[in-house]
Coordinates of C-alpha atoms and ligand atoms in Angstrom, one line a residue:
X1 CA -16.4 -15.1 -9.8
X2 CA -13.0 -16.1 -10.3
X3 CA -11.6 -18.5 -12.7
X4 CA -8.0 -19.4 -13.3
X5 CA -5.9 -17.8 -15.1
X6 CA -5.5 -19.9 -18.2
X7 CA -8.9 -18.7 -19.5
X8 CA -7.7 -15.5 -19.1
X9 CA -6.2 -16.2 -22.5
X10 CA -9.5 -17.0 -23.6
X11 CA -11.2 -14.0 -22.2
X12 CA -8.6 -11.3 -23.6
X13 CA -10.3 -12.8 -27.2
X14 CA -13.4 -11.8 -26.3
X15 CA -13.1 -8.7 -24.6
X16 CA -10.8 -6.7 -27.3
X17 CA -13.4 -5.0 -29.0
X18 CA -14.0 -3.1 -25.1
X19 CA -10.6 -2.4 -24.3
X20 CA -11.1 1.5 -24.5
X21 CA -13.3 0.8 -21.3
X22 CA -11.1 -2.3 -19.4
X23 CA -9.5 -1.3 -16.2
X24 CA -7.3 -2.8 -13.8
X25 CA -9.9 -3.9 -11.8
X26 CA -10.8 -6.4 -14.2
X27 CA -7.8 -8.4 -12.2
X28 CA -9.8 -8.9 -9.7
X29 CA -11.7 -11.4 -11.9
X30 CA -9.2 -13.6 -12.0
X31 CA -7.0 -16.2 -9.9
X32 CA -3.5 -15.0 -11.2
X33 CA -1.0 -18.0 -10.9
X34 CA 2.3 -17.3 -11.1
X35 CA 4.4 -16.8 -14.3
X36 CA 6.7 -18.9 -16.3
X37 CA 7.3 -16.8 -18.9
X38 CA 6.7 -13.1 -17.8
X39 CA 6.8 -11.4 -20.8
X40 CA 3.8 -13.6 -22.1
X41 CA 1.4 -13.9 -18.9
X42 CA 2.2 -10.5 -18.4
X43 CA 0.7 -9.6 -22.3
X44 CA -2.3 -12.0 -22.0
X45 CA -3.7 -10.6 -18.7
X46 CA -6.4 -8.0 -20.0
X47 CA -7.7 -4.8 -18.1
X48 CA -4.0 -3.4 -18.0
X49 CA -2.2 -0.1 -20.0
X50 CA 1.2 -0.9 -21.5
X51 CA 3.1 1.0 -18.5
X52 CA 1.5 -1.6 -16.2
X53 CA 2.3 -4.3 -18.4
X54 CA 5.9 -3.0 -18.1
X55 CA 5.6 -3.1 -14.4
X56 CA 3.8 -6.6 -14.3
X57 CA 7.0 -7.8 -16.7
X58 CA 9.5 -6.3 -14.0
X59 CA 7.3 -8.0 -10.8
X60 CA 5.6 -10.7 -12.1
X61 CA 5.3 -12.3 -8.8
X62 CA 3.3 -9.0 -7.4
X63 CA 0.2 -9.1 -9.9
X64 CA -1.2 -11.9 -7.7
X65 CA -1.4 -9.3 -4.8
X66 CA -2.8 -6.6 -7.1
X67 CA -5.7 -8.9 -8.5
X68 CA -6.4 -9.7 -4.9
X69 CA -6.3 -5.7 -3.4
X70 CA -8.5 -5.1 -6.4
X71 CA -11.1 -8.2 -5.0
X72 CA -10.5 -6.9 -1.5
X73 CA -11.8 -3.2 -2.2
X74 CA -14.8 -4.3 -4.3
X75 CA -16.0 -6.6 -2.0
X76 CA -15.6 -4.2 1.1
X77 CA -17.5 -1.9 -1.2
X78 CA -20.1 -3.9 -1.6
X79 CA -20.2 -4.2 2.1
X80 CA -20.1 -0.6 2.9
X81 CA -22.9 0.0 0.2
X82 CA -25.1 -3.1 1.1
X83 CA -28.2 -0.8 2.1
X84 CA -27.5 2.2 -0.3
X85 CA -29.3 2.4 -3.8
X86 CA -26.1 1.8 -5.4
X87 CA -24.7 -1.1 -4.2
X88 CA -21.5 -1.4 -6.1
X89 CA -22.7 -4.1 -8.4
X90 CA -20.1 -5.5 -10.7
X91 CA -20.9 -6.3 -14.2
X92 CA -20.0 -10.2 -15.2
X93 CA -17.6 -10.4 -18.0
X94 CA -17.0 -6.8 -18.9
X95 CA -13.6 -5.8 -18.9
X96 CA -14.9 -2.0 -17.0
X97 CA -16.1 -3.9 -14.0
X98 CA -18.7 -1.6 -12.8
X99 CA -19.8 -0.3 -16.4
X100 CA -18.7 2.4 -18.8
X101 CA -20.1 4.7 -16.9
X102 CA -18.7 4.9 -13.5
X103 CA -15.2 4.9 -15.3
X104 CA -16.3 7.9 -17.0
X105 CA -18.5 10.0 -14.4
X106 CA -16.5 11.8 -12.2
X107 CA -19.4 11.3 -9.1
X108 CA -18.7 10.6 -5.5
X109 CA -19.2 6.6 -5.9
X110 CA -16.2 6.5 -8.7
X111 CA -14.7 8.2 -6.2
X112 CA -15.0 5.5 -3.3
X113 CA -14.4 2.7 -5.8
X114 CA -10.6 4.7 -6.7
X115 CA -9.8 5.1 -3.3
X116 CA -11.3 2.1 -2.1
X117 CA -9.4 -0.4 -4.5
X118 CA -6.0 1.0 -4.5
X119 CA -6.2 0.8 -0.5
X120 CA -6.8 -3.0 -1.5
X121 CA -3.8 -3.1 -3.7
X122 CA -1.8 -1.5 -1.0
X123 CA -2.8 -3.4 2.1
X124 CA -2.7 -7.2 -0.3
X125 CA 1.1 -5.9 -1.3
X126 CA 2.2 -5.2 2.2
X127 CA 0.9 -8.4 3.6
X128 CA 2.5 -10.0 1.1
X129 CA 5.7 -8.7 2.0
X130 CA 5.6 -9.1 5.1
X131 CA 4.8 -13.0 5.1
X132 CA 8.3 -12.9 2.7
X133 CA 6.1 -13.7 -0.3
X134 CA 7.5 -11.1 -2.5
X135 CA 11.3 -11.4 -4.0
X136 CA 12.3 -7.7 -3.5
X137 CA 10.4 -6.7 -0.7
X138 CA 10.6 -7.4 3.4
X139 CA 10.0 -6.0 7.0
X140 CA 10.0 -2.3 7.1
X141 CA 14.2 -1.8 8.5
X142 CA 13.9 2.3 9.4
X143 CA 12.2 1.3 12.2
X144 CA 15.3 0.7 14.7
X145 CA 16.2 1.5 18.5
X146 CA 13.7 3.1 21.5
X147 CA 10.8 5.1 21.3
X148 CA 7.9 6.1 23.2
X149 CA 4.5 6.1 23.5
X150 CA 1.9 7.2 26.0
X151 CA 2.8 3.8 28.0
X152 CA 6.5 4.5 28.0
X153 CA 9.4 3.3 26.2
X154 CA 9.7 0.3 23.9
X155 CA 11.9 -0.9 21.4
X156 CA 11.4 -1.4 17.6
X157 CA 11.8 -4.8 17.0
X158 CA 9.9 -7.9 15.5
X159 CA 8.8 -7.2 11.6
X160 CA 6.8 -4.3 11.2
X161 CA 4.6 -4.2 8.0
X162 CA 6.2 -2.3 5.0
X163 CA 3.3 -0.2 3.7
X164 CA 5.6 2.5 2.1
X165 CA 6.7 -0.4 -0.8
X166 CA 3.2 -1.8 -1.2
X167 CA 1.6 2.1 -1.4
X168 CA 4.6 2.8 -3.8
X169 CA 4.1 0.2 -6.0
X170 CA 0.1 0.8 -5.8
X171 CA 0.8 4.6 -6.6
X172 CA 2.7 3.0 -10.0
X173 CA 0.8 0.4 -11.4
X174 CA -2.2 2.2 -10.6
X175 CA -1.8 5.9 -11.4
X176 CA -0.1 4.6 -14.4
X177 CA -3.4 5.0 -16.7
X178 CA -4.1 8.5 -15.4
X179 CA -0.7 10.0 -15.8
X180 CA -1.1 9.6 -19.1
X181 CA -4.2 11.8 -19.7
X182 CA -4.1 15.2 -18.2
X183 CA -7.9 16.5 -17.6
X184 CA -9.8 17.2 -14.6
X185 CA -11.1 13.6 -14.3
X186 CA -7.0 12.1 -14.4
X187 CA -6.6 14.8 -11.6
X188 CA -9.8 13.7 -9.1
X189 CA -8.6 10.1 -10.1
X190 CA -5.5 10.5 -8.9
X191 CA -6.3 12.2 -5.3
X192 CA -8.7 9.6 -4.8
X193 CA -6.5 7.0 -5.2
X194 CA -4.1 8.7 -3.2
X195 CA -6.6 9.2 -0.4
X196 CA -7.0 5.4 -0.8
X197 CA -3.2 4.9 0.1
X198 CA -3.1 7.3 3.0
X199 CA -6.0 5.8 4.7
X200 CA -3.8 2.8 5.0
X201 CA -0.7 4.5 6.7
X202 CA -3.4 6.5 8.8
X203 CA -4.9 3.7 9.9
X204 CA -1.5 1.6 10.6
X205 CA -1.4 0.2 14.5
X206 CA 1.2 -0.9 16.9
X207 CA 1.6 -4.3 18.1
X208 CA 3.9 -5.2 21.2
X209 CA 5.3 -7.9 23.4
X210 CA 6.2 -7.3 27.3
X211 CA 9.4 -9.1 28.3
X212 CA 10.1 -9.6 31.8
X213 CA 10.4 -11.6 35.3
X214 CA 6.7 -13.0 36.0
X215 CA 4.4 -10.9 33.3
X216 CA 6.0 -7.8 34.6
X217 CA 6.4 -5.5 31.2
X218 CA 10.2 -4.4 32.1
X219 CA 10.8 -4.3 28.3
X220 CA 8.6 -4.0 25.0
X221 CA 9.1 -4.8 21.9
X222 CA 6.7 -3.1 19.4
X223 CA 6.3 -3.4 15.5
X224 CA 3.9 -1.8 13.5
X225 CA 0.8 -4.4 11.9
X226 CA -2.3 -3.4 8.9
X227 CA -5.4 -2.8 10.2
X228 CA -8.1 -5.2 9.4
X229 CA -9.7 -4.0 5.8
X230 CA -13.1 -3.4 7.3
X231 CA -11.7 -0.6 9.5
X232 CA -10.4 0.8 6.0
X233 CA -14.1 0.9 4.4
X234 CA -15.6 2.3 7.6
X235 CA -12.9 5.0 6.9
X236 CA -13.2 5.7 3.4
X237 CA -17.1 5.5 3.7
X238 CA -16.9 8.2 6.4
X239 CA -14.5 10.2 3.5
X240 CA -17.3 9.6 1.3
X241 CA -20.5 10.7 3.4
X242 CA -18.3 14.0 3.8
X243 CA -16.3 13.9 0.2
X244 CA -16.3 17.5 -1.7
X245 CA -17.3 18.8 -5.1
X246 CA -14.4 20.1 -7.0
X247 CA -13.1 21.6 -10.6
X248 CA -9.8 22.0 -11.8
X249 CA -8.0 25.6 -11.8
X250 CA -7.9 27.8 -14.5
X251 CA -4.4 25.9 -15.5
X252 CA -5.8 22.8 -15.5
X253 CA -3.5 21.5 -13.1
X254 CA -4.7 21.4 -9.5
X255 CA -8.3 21.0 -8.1
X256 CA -9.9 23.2 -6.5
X257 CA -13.4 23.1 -4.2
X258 CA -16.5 24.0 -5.9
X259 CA -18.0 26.7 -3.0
X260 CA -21.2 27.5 -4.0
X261 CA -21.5 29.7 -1.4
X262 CA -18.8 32.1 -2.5
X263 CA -18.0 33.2 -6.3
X264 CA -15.3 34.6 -6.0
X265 CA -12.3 32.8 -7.8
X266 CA -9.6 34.4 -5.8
X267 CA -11.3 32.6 -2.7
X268 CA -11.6 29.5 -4.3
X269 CA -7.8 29.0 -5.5
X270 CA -6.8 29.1 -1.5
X271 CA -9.2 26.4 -0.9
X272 CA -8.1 23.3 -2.2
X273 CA -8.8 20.1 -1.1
X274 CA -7.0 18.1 1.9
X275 CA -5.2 14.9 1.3
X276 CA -7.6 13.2 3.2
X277 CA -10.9 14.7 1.6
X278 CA -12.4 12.6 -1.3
X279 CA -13.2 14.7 -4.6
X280 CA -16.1 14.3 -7.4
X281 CA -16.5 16.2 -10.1
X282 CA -20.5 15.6 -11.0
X283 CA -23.8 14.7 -9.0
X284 CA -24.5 11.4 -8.9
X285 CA -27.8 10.5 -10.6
X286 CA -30.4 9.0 -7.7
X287 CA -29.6 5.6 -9.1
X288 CA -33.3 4.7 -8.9
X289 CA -34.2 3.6 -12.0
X290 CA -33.2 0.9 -14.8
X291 CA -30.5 3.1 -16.7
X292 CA -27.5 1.7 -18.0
X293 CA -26.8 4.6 -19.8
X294 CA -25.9 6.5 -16.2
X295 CA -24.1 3.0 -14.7
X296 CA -27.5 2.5 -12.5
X297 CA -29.3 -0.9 -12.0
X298 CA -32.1 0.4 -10.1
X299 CA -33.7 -0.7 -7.0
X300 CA -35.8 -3.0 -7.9
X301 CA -36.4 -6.2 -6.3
X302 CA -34.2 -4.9 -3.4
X303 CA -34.8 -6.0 -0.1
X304 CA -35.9 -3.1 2.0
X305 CA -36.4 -2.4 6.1
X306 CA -40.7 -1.5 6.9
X307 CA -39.6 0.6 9.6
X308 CA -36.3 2.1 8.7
X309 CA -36.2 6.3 8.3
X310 CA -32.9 5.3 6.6
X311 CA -31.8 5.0 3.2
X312 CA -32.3 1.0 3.2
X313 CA -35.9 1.6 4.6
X314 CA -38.3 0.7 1.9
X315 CA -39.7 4.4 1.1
X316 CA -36.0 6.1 0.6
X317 CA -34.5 2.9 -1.3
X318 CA -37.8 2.0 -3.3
X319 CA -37.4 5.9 -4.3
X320 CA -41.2 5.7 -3.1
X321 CA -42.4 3.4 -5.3
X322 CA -43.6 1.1 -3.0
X323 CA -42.4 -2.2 -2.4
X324 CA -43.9 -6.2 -2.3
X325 CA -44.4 -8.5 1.3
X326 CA -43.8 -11.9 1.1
X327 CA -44.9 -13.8 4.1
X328 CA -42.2 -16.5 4.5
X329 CA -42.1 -19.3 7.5
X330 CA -38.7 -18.8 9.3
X331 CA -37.2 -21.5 11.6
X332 CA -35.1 -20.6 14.7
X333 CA -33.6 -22.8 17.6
X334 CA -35.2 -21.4 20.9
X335 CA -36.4 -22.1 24.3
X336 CA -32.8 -23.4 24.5
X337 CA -31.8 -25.0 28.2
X338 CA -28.2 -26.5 29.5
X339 CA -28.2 -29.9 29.8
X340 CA -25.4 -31.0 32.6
X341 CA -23.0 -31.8 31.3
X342 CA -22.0 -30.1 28.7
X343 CA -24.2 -29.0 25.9
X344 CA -27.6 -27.2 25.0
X345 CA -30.5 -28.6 23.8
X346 CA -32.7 -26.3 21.7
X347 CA -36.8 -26.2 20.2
X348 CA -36.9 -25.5 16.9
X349 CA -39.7 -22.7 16.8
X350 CA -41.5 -21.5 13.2
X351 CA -42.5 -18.3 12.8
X352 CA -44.1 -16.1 10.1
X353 CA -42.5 -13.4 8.7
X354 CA -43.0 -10.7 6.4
X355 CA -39.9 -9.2 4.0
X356 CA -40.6 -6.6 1.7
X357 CA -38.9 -6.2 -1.6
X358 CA -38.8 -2.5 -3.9
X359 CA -41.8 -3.3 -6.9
X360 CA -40.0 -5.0 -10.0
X361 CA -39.0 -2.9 -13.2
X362 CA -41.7 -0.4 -14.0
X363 CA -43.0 -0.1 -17.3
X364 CA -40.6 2.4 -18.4
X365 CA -37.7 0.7 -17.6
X366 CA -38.2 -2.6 -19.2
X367 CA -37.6 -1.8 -22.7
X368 CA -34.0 -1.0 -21.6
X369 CA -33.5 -4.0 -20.0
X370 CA -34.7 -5.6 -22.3
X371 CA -32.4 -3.9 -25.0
X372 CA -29.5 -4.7 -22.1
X373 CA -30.1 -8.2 -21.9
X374 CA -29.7 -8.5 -25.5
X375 CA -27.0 -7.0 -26.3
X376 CA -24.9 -9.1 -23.3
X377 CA -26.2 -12.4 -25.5
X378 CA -24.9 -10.5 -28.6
X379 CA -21.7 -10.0 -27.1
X380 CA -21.6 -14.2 -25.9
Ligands
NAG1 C1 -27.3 -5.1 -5.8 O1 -28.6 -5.1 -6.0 C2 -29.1 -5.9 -7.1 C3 -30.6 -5.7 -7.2 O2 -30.9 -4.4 -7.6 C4 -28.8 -7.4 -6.7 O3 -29.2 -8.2 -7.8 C5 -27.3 -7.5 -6.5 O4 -27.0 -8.8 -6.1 C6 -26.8 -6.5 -5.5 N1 -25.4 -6.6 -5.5 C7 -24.7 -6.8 -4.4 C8 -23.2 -6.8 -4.5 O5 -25.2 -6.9 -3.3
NAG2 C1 -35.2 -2.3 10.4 O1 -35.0 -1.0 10.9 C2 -35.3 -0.8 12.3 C3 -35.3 0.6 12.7 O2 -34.1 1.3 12.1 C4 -34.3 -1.7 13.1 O3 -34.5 -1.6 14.5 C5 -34.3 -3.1 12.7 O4 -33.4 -3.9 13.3 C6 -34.2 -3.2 11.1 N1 -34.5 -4.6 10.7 C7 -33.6 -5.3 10.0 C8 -34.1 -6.7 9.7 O5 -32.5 -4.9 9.7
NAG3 C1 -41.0 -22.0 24.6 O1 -41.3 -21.5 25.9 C2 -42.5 -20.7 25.9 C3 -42.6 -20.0 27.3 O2 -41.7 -20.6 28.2 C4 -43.7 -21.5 25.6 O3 -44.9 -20.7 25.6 C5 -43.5 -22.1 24.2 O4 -44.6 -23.0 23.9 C6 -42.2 -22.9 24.1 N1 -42.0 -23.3 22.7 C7 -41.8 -24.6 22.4 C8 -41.6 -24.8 20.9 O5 -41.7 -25.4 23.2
NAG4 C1 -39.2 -7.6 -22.0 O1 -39.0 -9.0 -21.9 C2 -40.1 -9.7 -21.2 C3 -39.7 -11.2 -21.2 O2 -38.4 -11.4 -21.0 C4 -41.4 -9.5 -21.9 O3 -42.4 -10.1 -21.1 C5 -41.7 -8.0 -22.0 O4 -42.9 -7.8 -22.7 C6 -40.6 -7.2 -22.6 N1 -40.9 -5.8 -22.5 C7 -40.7 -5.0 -23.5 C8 -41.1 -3.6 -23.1 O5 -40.2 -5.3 -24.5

């Protein structure tokens, strides 16, 4: 839900008392509008340490773009989790976004949400600049005169998408937080989000034009264009189905992979992890019950698959709790035929169908919730 950004004066009231917790992401919460007076907007929006407030005083005019990457990245998340236990539920009106918890834990799914929103903030930044909606930004210029690729020569030419000023500035405003602290969880925050970034010049493409007598492509012209942000979550999902435990050195200065295979510190030190490898720190908890305590909603009430062996079939993602049929009449055009000339003429045919939902709260969780639910009124 996003709301304009007057009431974002209104919200920073209510939300003080959690500020420990807020994080950047809470931008993504709002439609930022653009400043009059910088200094002001720039203290009134909340979620943000004072170095970022510094940087939102310097570019007003880019904190539109970063409350947008921020919506971009949590809504591809949600996407790329739709079927998975966690589904990278947001929390309405607190300033952490996605709880307390998951901006402490150092588990794989903080990890996806780091690298996952500051791709966002990268790829909404170099759009922007591109379209020439940013004052000190433009097309990337280094890219001048022939090259090749594995169709032949072309030329650099048109505007080609300057993702080294919108990771840059992502790398500031975002890593701002964690360069102040300096523990193991500053350090996985930091690669993730740098993964995040890299997955965006990785995944960078070419676009070109043929000039020429009669279609012939004597000549191209090629300029490089962002991929679309879906192809960026398949990506960084991959990273995550694949992403390694690790623990920082001795010196508490560099990360290093947990192998539990091998004991041996020595080993360990040459082993650490790739730029393109996302880290965690701790196991993630099954997420299958009520537990706000550990940042999970549970499953229940989730729509599940009968037949699926996967993890959105109803015995994996009900955590084998068994799950609720509702019979429900669906309506679908059919027995459709062309009528000449020109359109199709359709049935309507009903159909019964049965979806199955994970069983409600259990017993066990309901005091919780119950406590939950309170406390959000409380805090109203
Ligand atoms: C995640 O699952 C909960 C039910 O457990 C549901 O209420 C919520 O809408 C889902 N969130 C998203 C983003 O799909
Ligand atoms: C349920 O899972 C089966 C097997 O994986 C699949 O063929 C089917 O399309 C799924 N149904 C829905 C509604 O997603
Ligand atoms: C659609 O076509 C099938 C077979 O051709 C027929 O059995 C069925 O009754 C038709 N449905 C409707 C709603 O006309
Ligand atoms: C939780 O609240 C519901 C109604 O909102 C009530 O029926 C239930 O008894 C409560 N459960 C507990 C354990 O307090």
């Amino acid at each position: 839900m996003r709301c304009h950004w007057i009431s974002v004066l209104f919200l920073a009231v209510i939300t003080i008392p959690q500020f420990a917790s807020s994080t950047w992401w809470f931008l993504s919460k709002f439609q930022l509008g653009t400043a009059a007076n910088p200094r002001m907007y720039c203290d009134h929006i909340p979620g943000m340490e004072r170095k970022q407030r510094r940087l939102c005083q310097k570019h007003p005019d880019h904190m539109v773009q970063v409350g947008e990457g921020a919506a971009t990245g949590i809504k591809e998340c949600q996407y790329q989790f739709r079927q998975h236990r966690w589904n990278c539920s947001t929390i309405d009106r607190d300033a952490s976004v996605f709880g307390k918890s998951l901006v402490k834990s150092g588990s794989r799914e903080a990890a996806f949400v780091y690298a996952i929103s500051s791709a966002g903030v990268v790829h909404s930044i170099s759009r922007a600049c591109n379209r020439g909606d940013l004052l000190n930004c433009a097309c990337d210029k280094t890219r001048l005169g022939k090259h090749h690729d594995q169709q032949g020569e072309f030329a650099w030419g048109g505007c080609s998408t300057n993702v080294r000023y919108g990771s840059n500035f992502a790398r500031q405003f975002i890593d701002a937080r964690e360069r102040k602290m300096r523990d193991s969880r500053a350090l996985m925050n930091l690669h993730n989000n740098r993964v995040g970034r890299k997955a965006l010049h990785k995944l960078m493409r070419h676009q070109c034009k043929c000039h020429g007598v009669s279609g012939a492509c004597n000549v191209r012209t090629c300029w490089t264009t962002l991929p679309e942000f879906r192809e960026v979550g398949a990506y960084l999902k991959e990273k995550y189905d694949a992403s390694l435990e690790v623990s920082s050195d001795p010196s508490g200065t560099t990360l290093i992979t947990a192998d539990h295979l091998n004991d041996n510190r020595k080993s360990l030190k040459t082993n650490p992890p790739q730029v393109h490898d996302l880290v965690y720190l701790e196991h993630s908890s099954d997420y299958c019950s009520f537990d706000p305590l550990i940042g999970s909603i549970g499953t229940a009430g989730r729509p599940c698959n009968k037949t699926s062996k996967g993890i959105d079939g109803c015995d994996l993602l009900c955590c084998g709790r068994g799950y609720d049929t509702r019979r429900v009449l669906v309506t679908t055009p059919c027995n459709c035929t062309f009528k000449w000339c020109c359109s199709v003429e359709c049935k309507t045919c009903t159909q019964w169908k049965d979806e199955h939902f994970c069983k409600p709260l259990q017993s066990f969780e309901l005091n919780k919730f119950n406590a939950t639910k309170q406390q959000q009124q409380q805090q109203k």
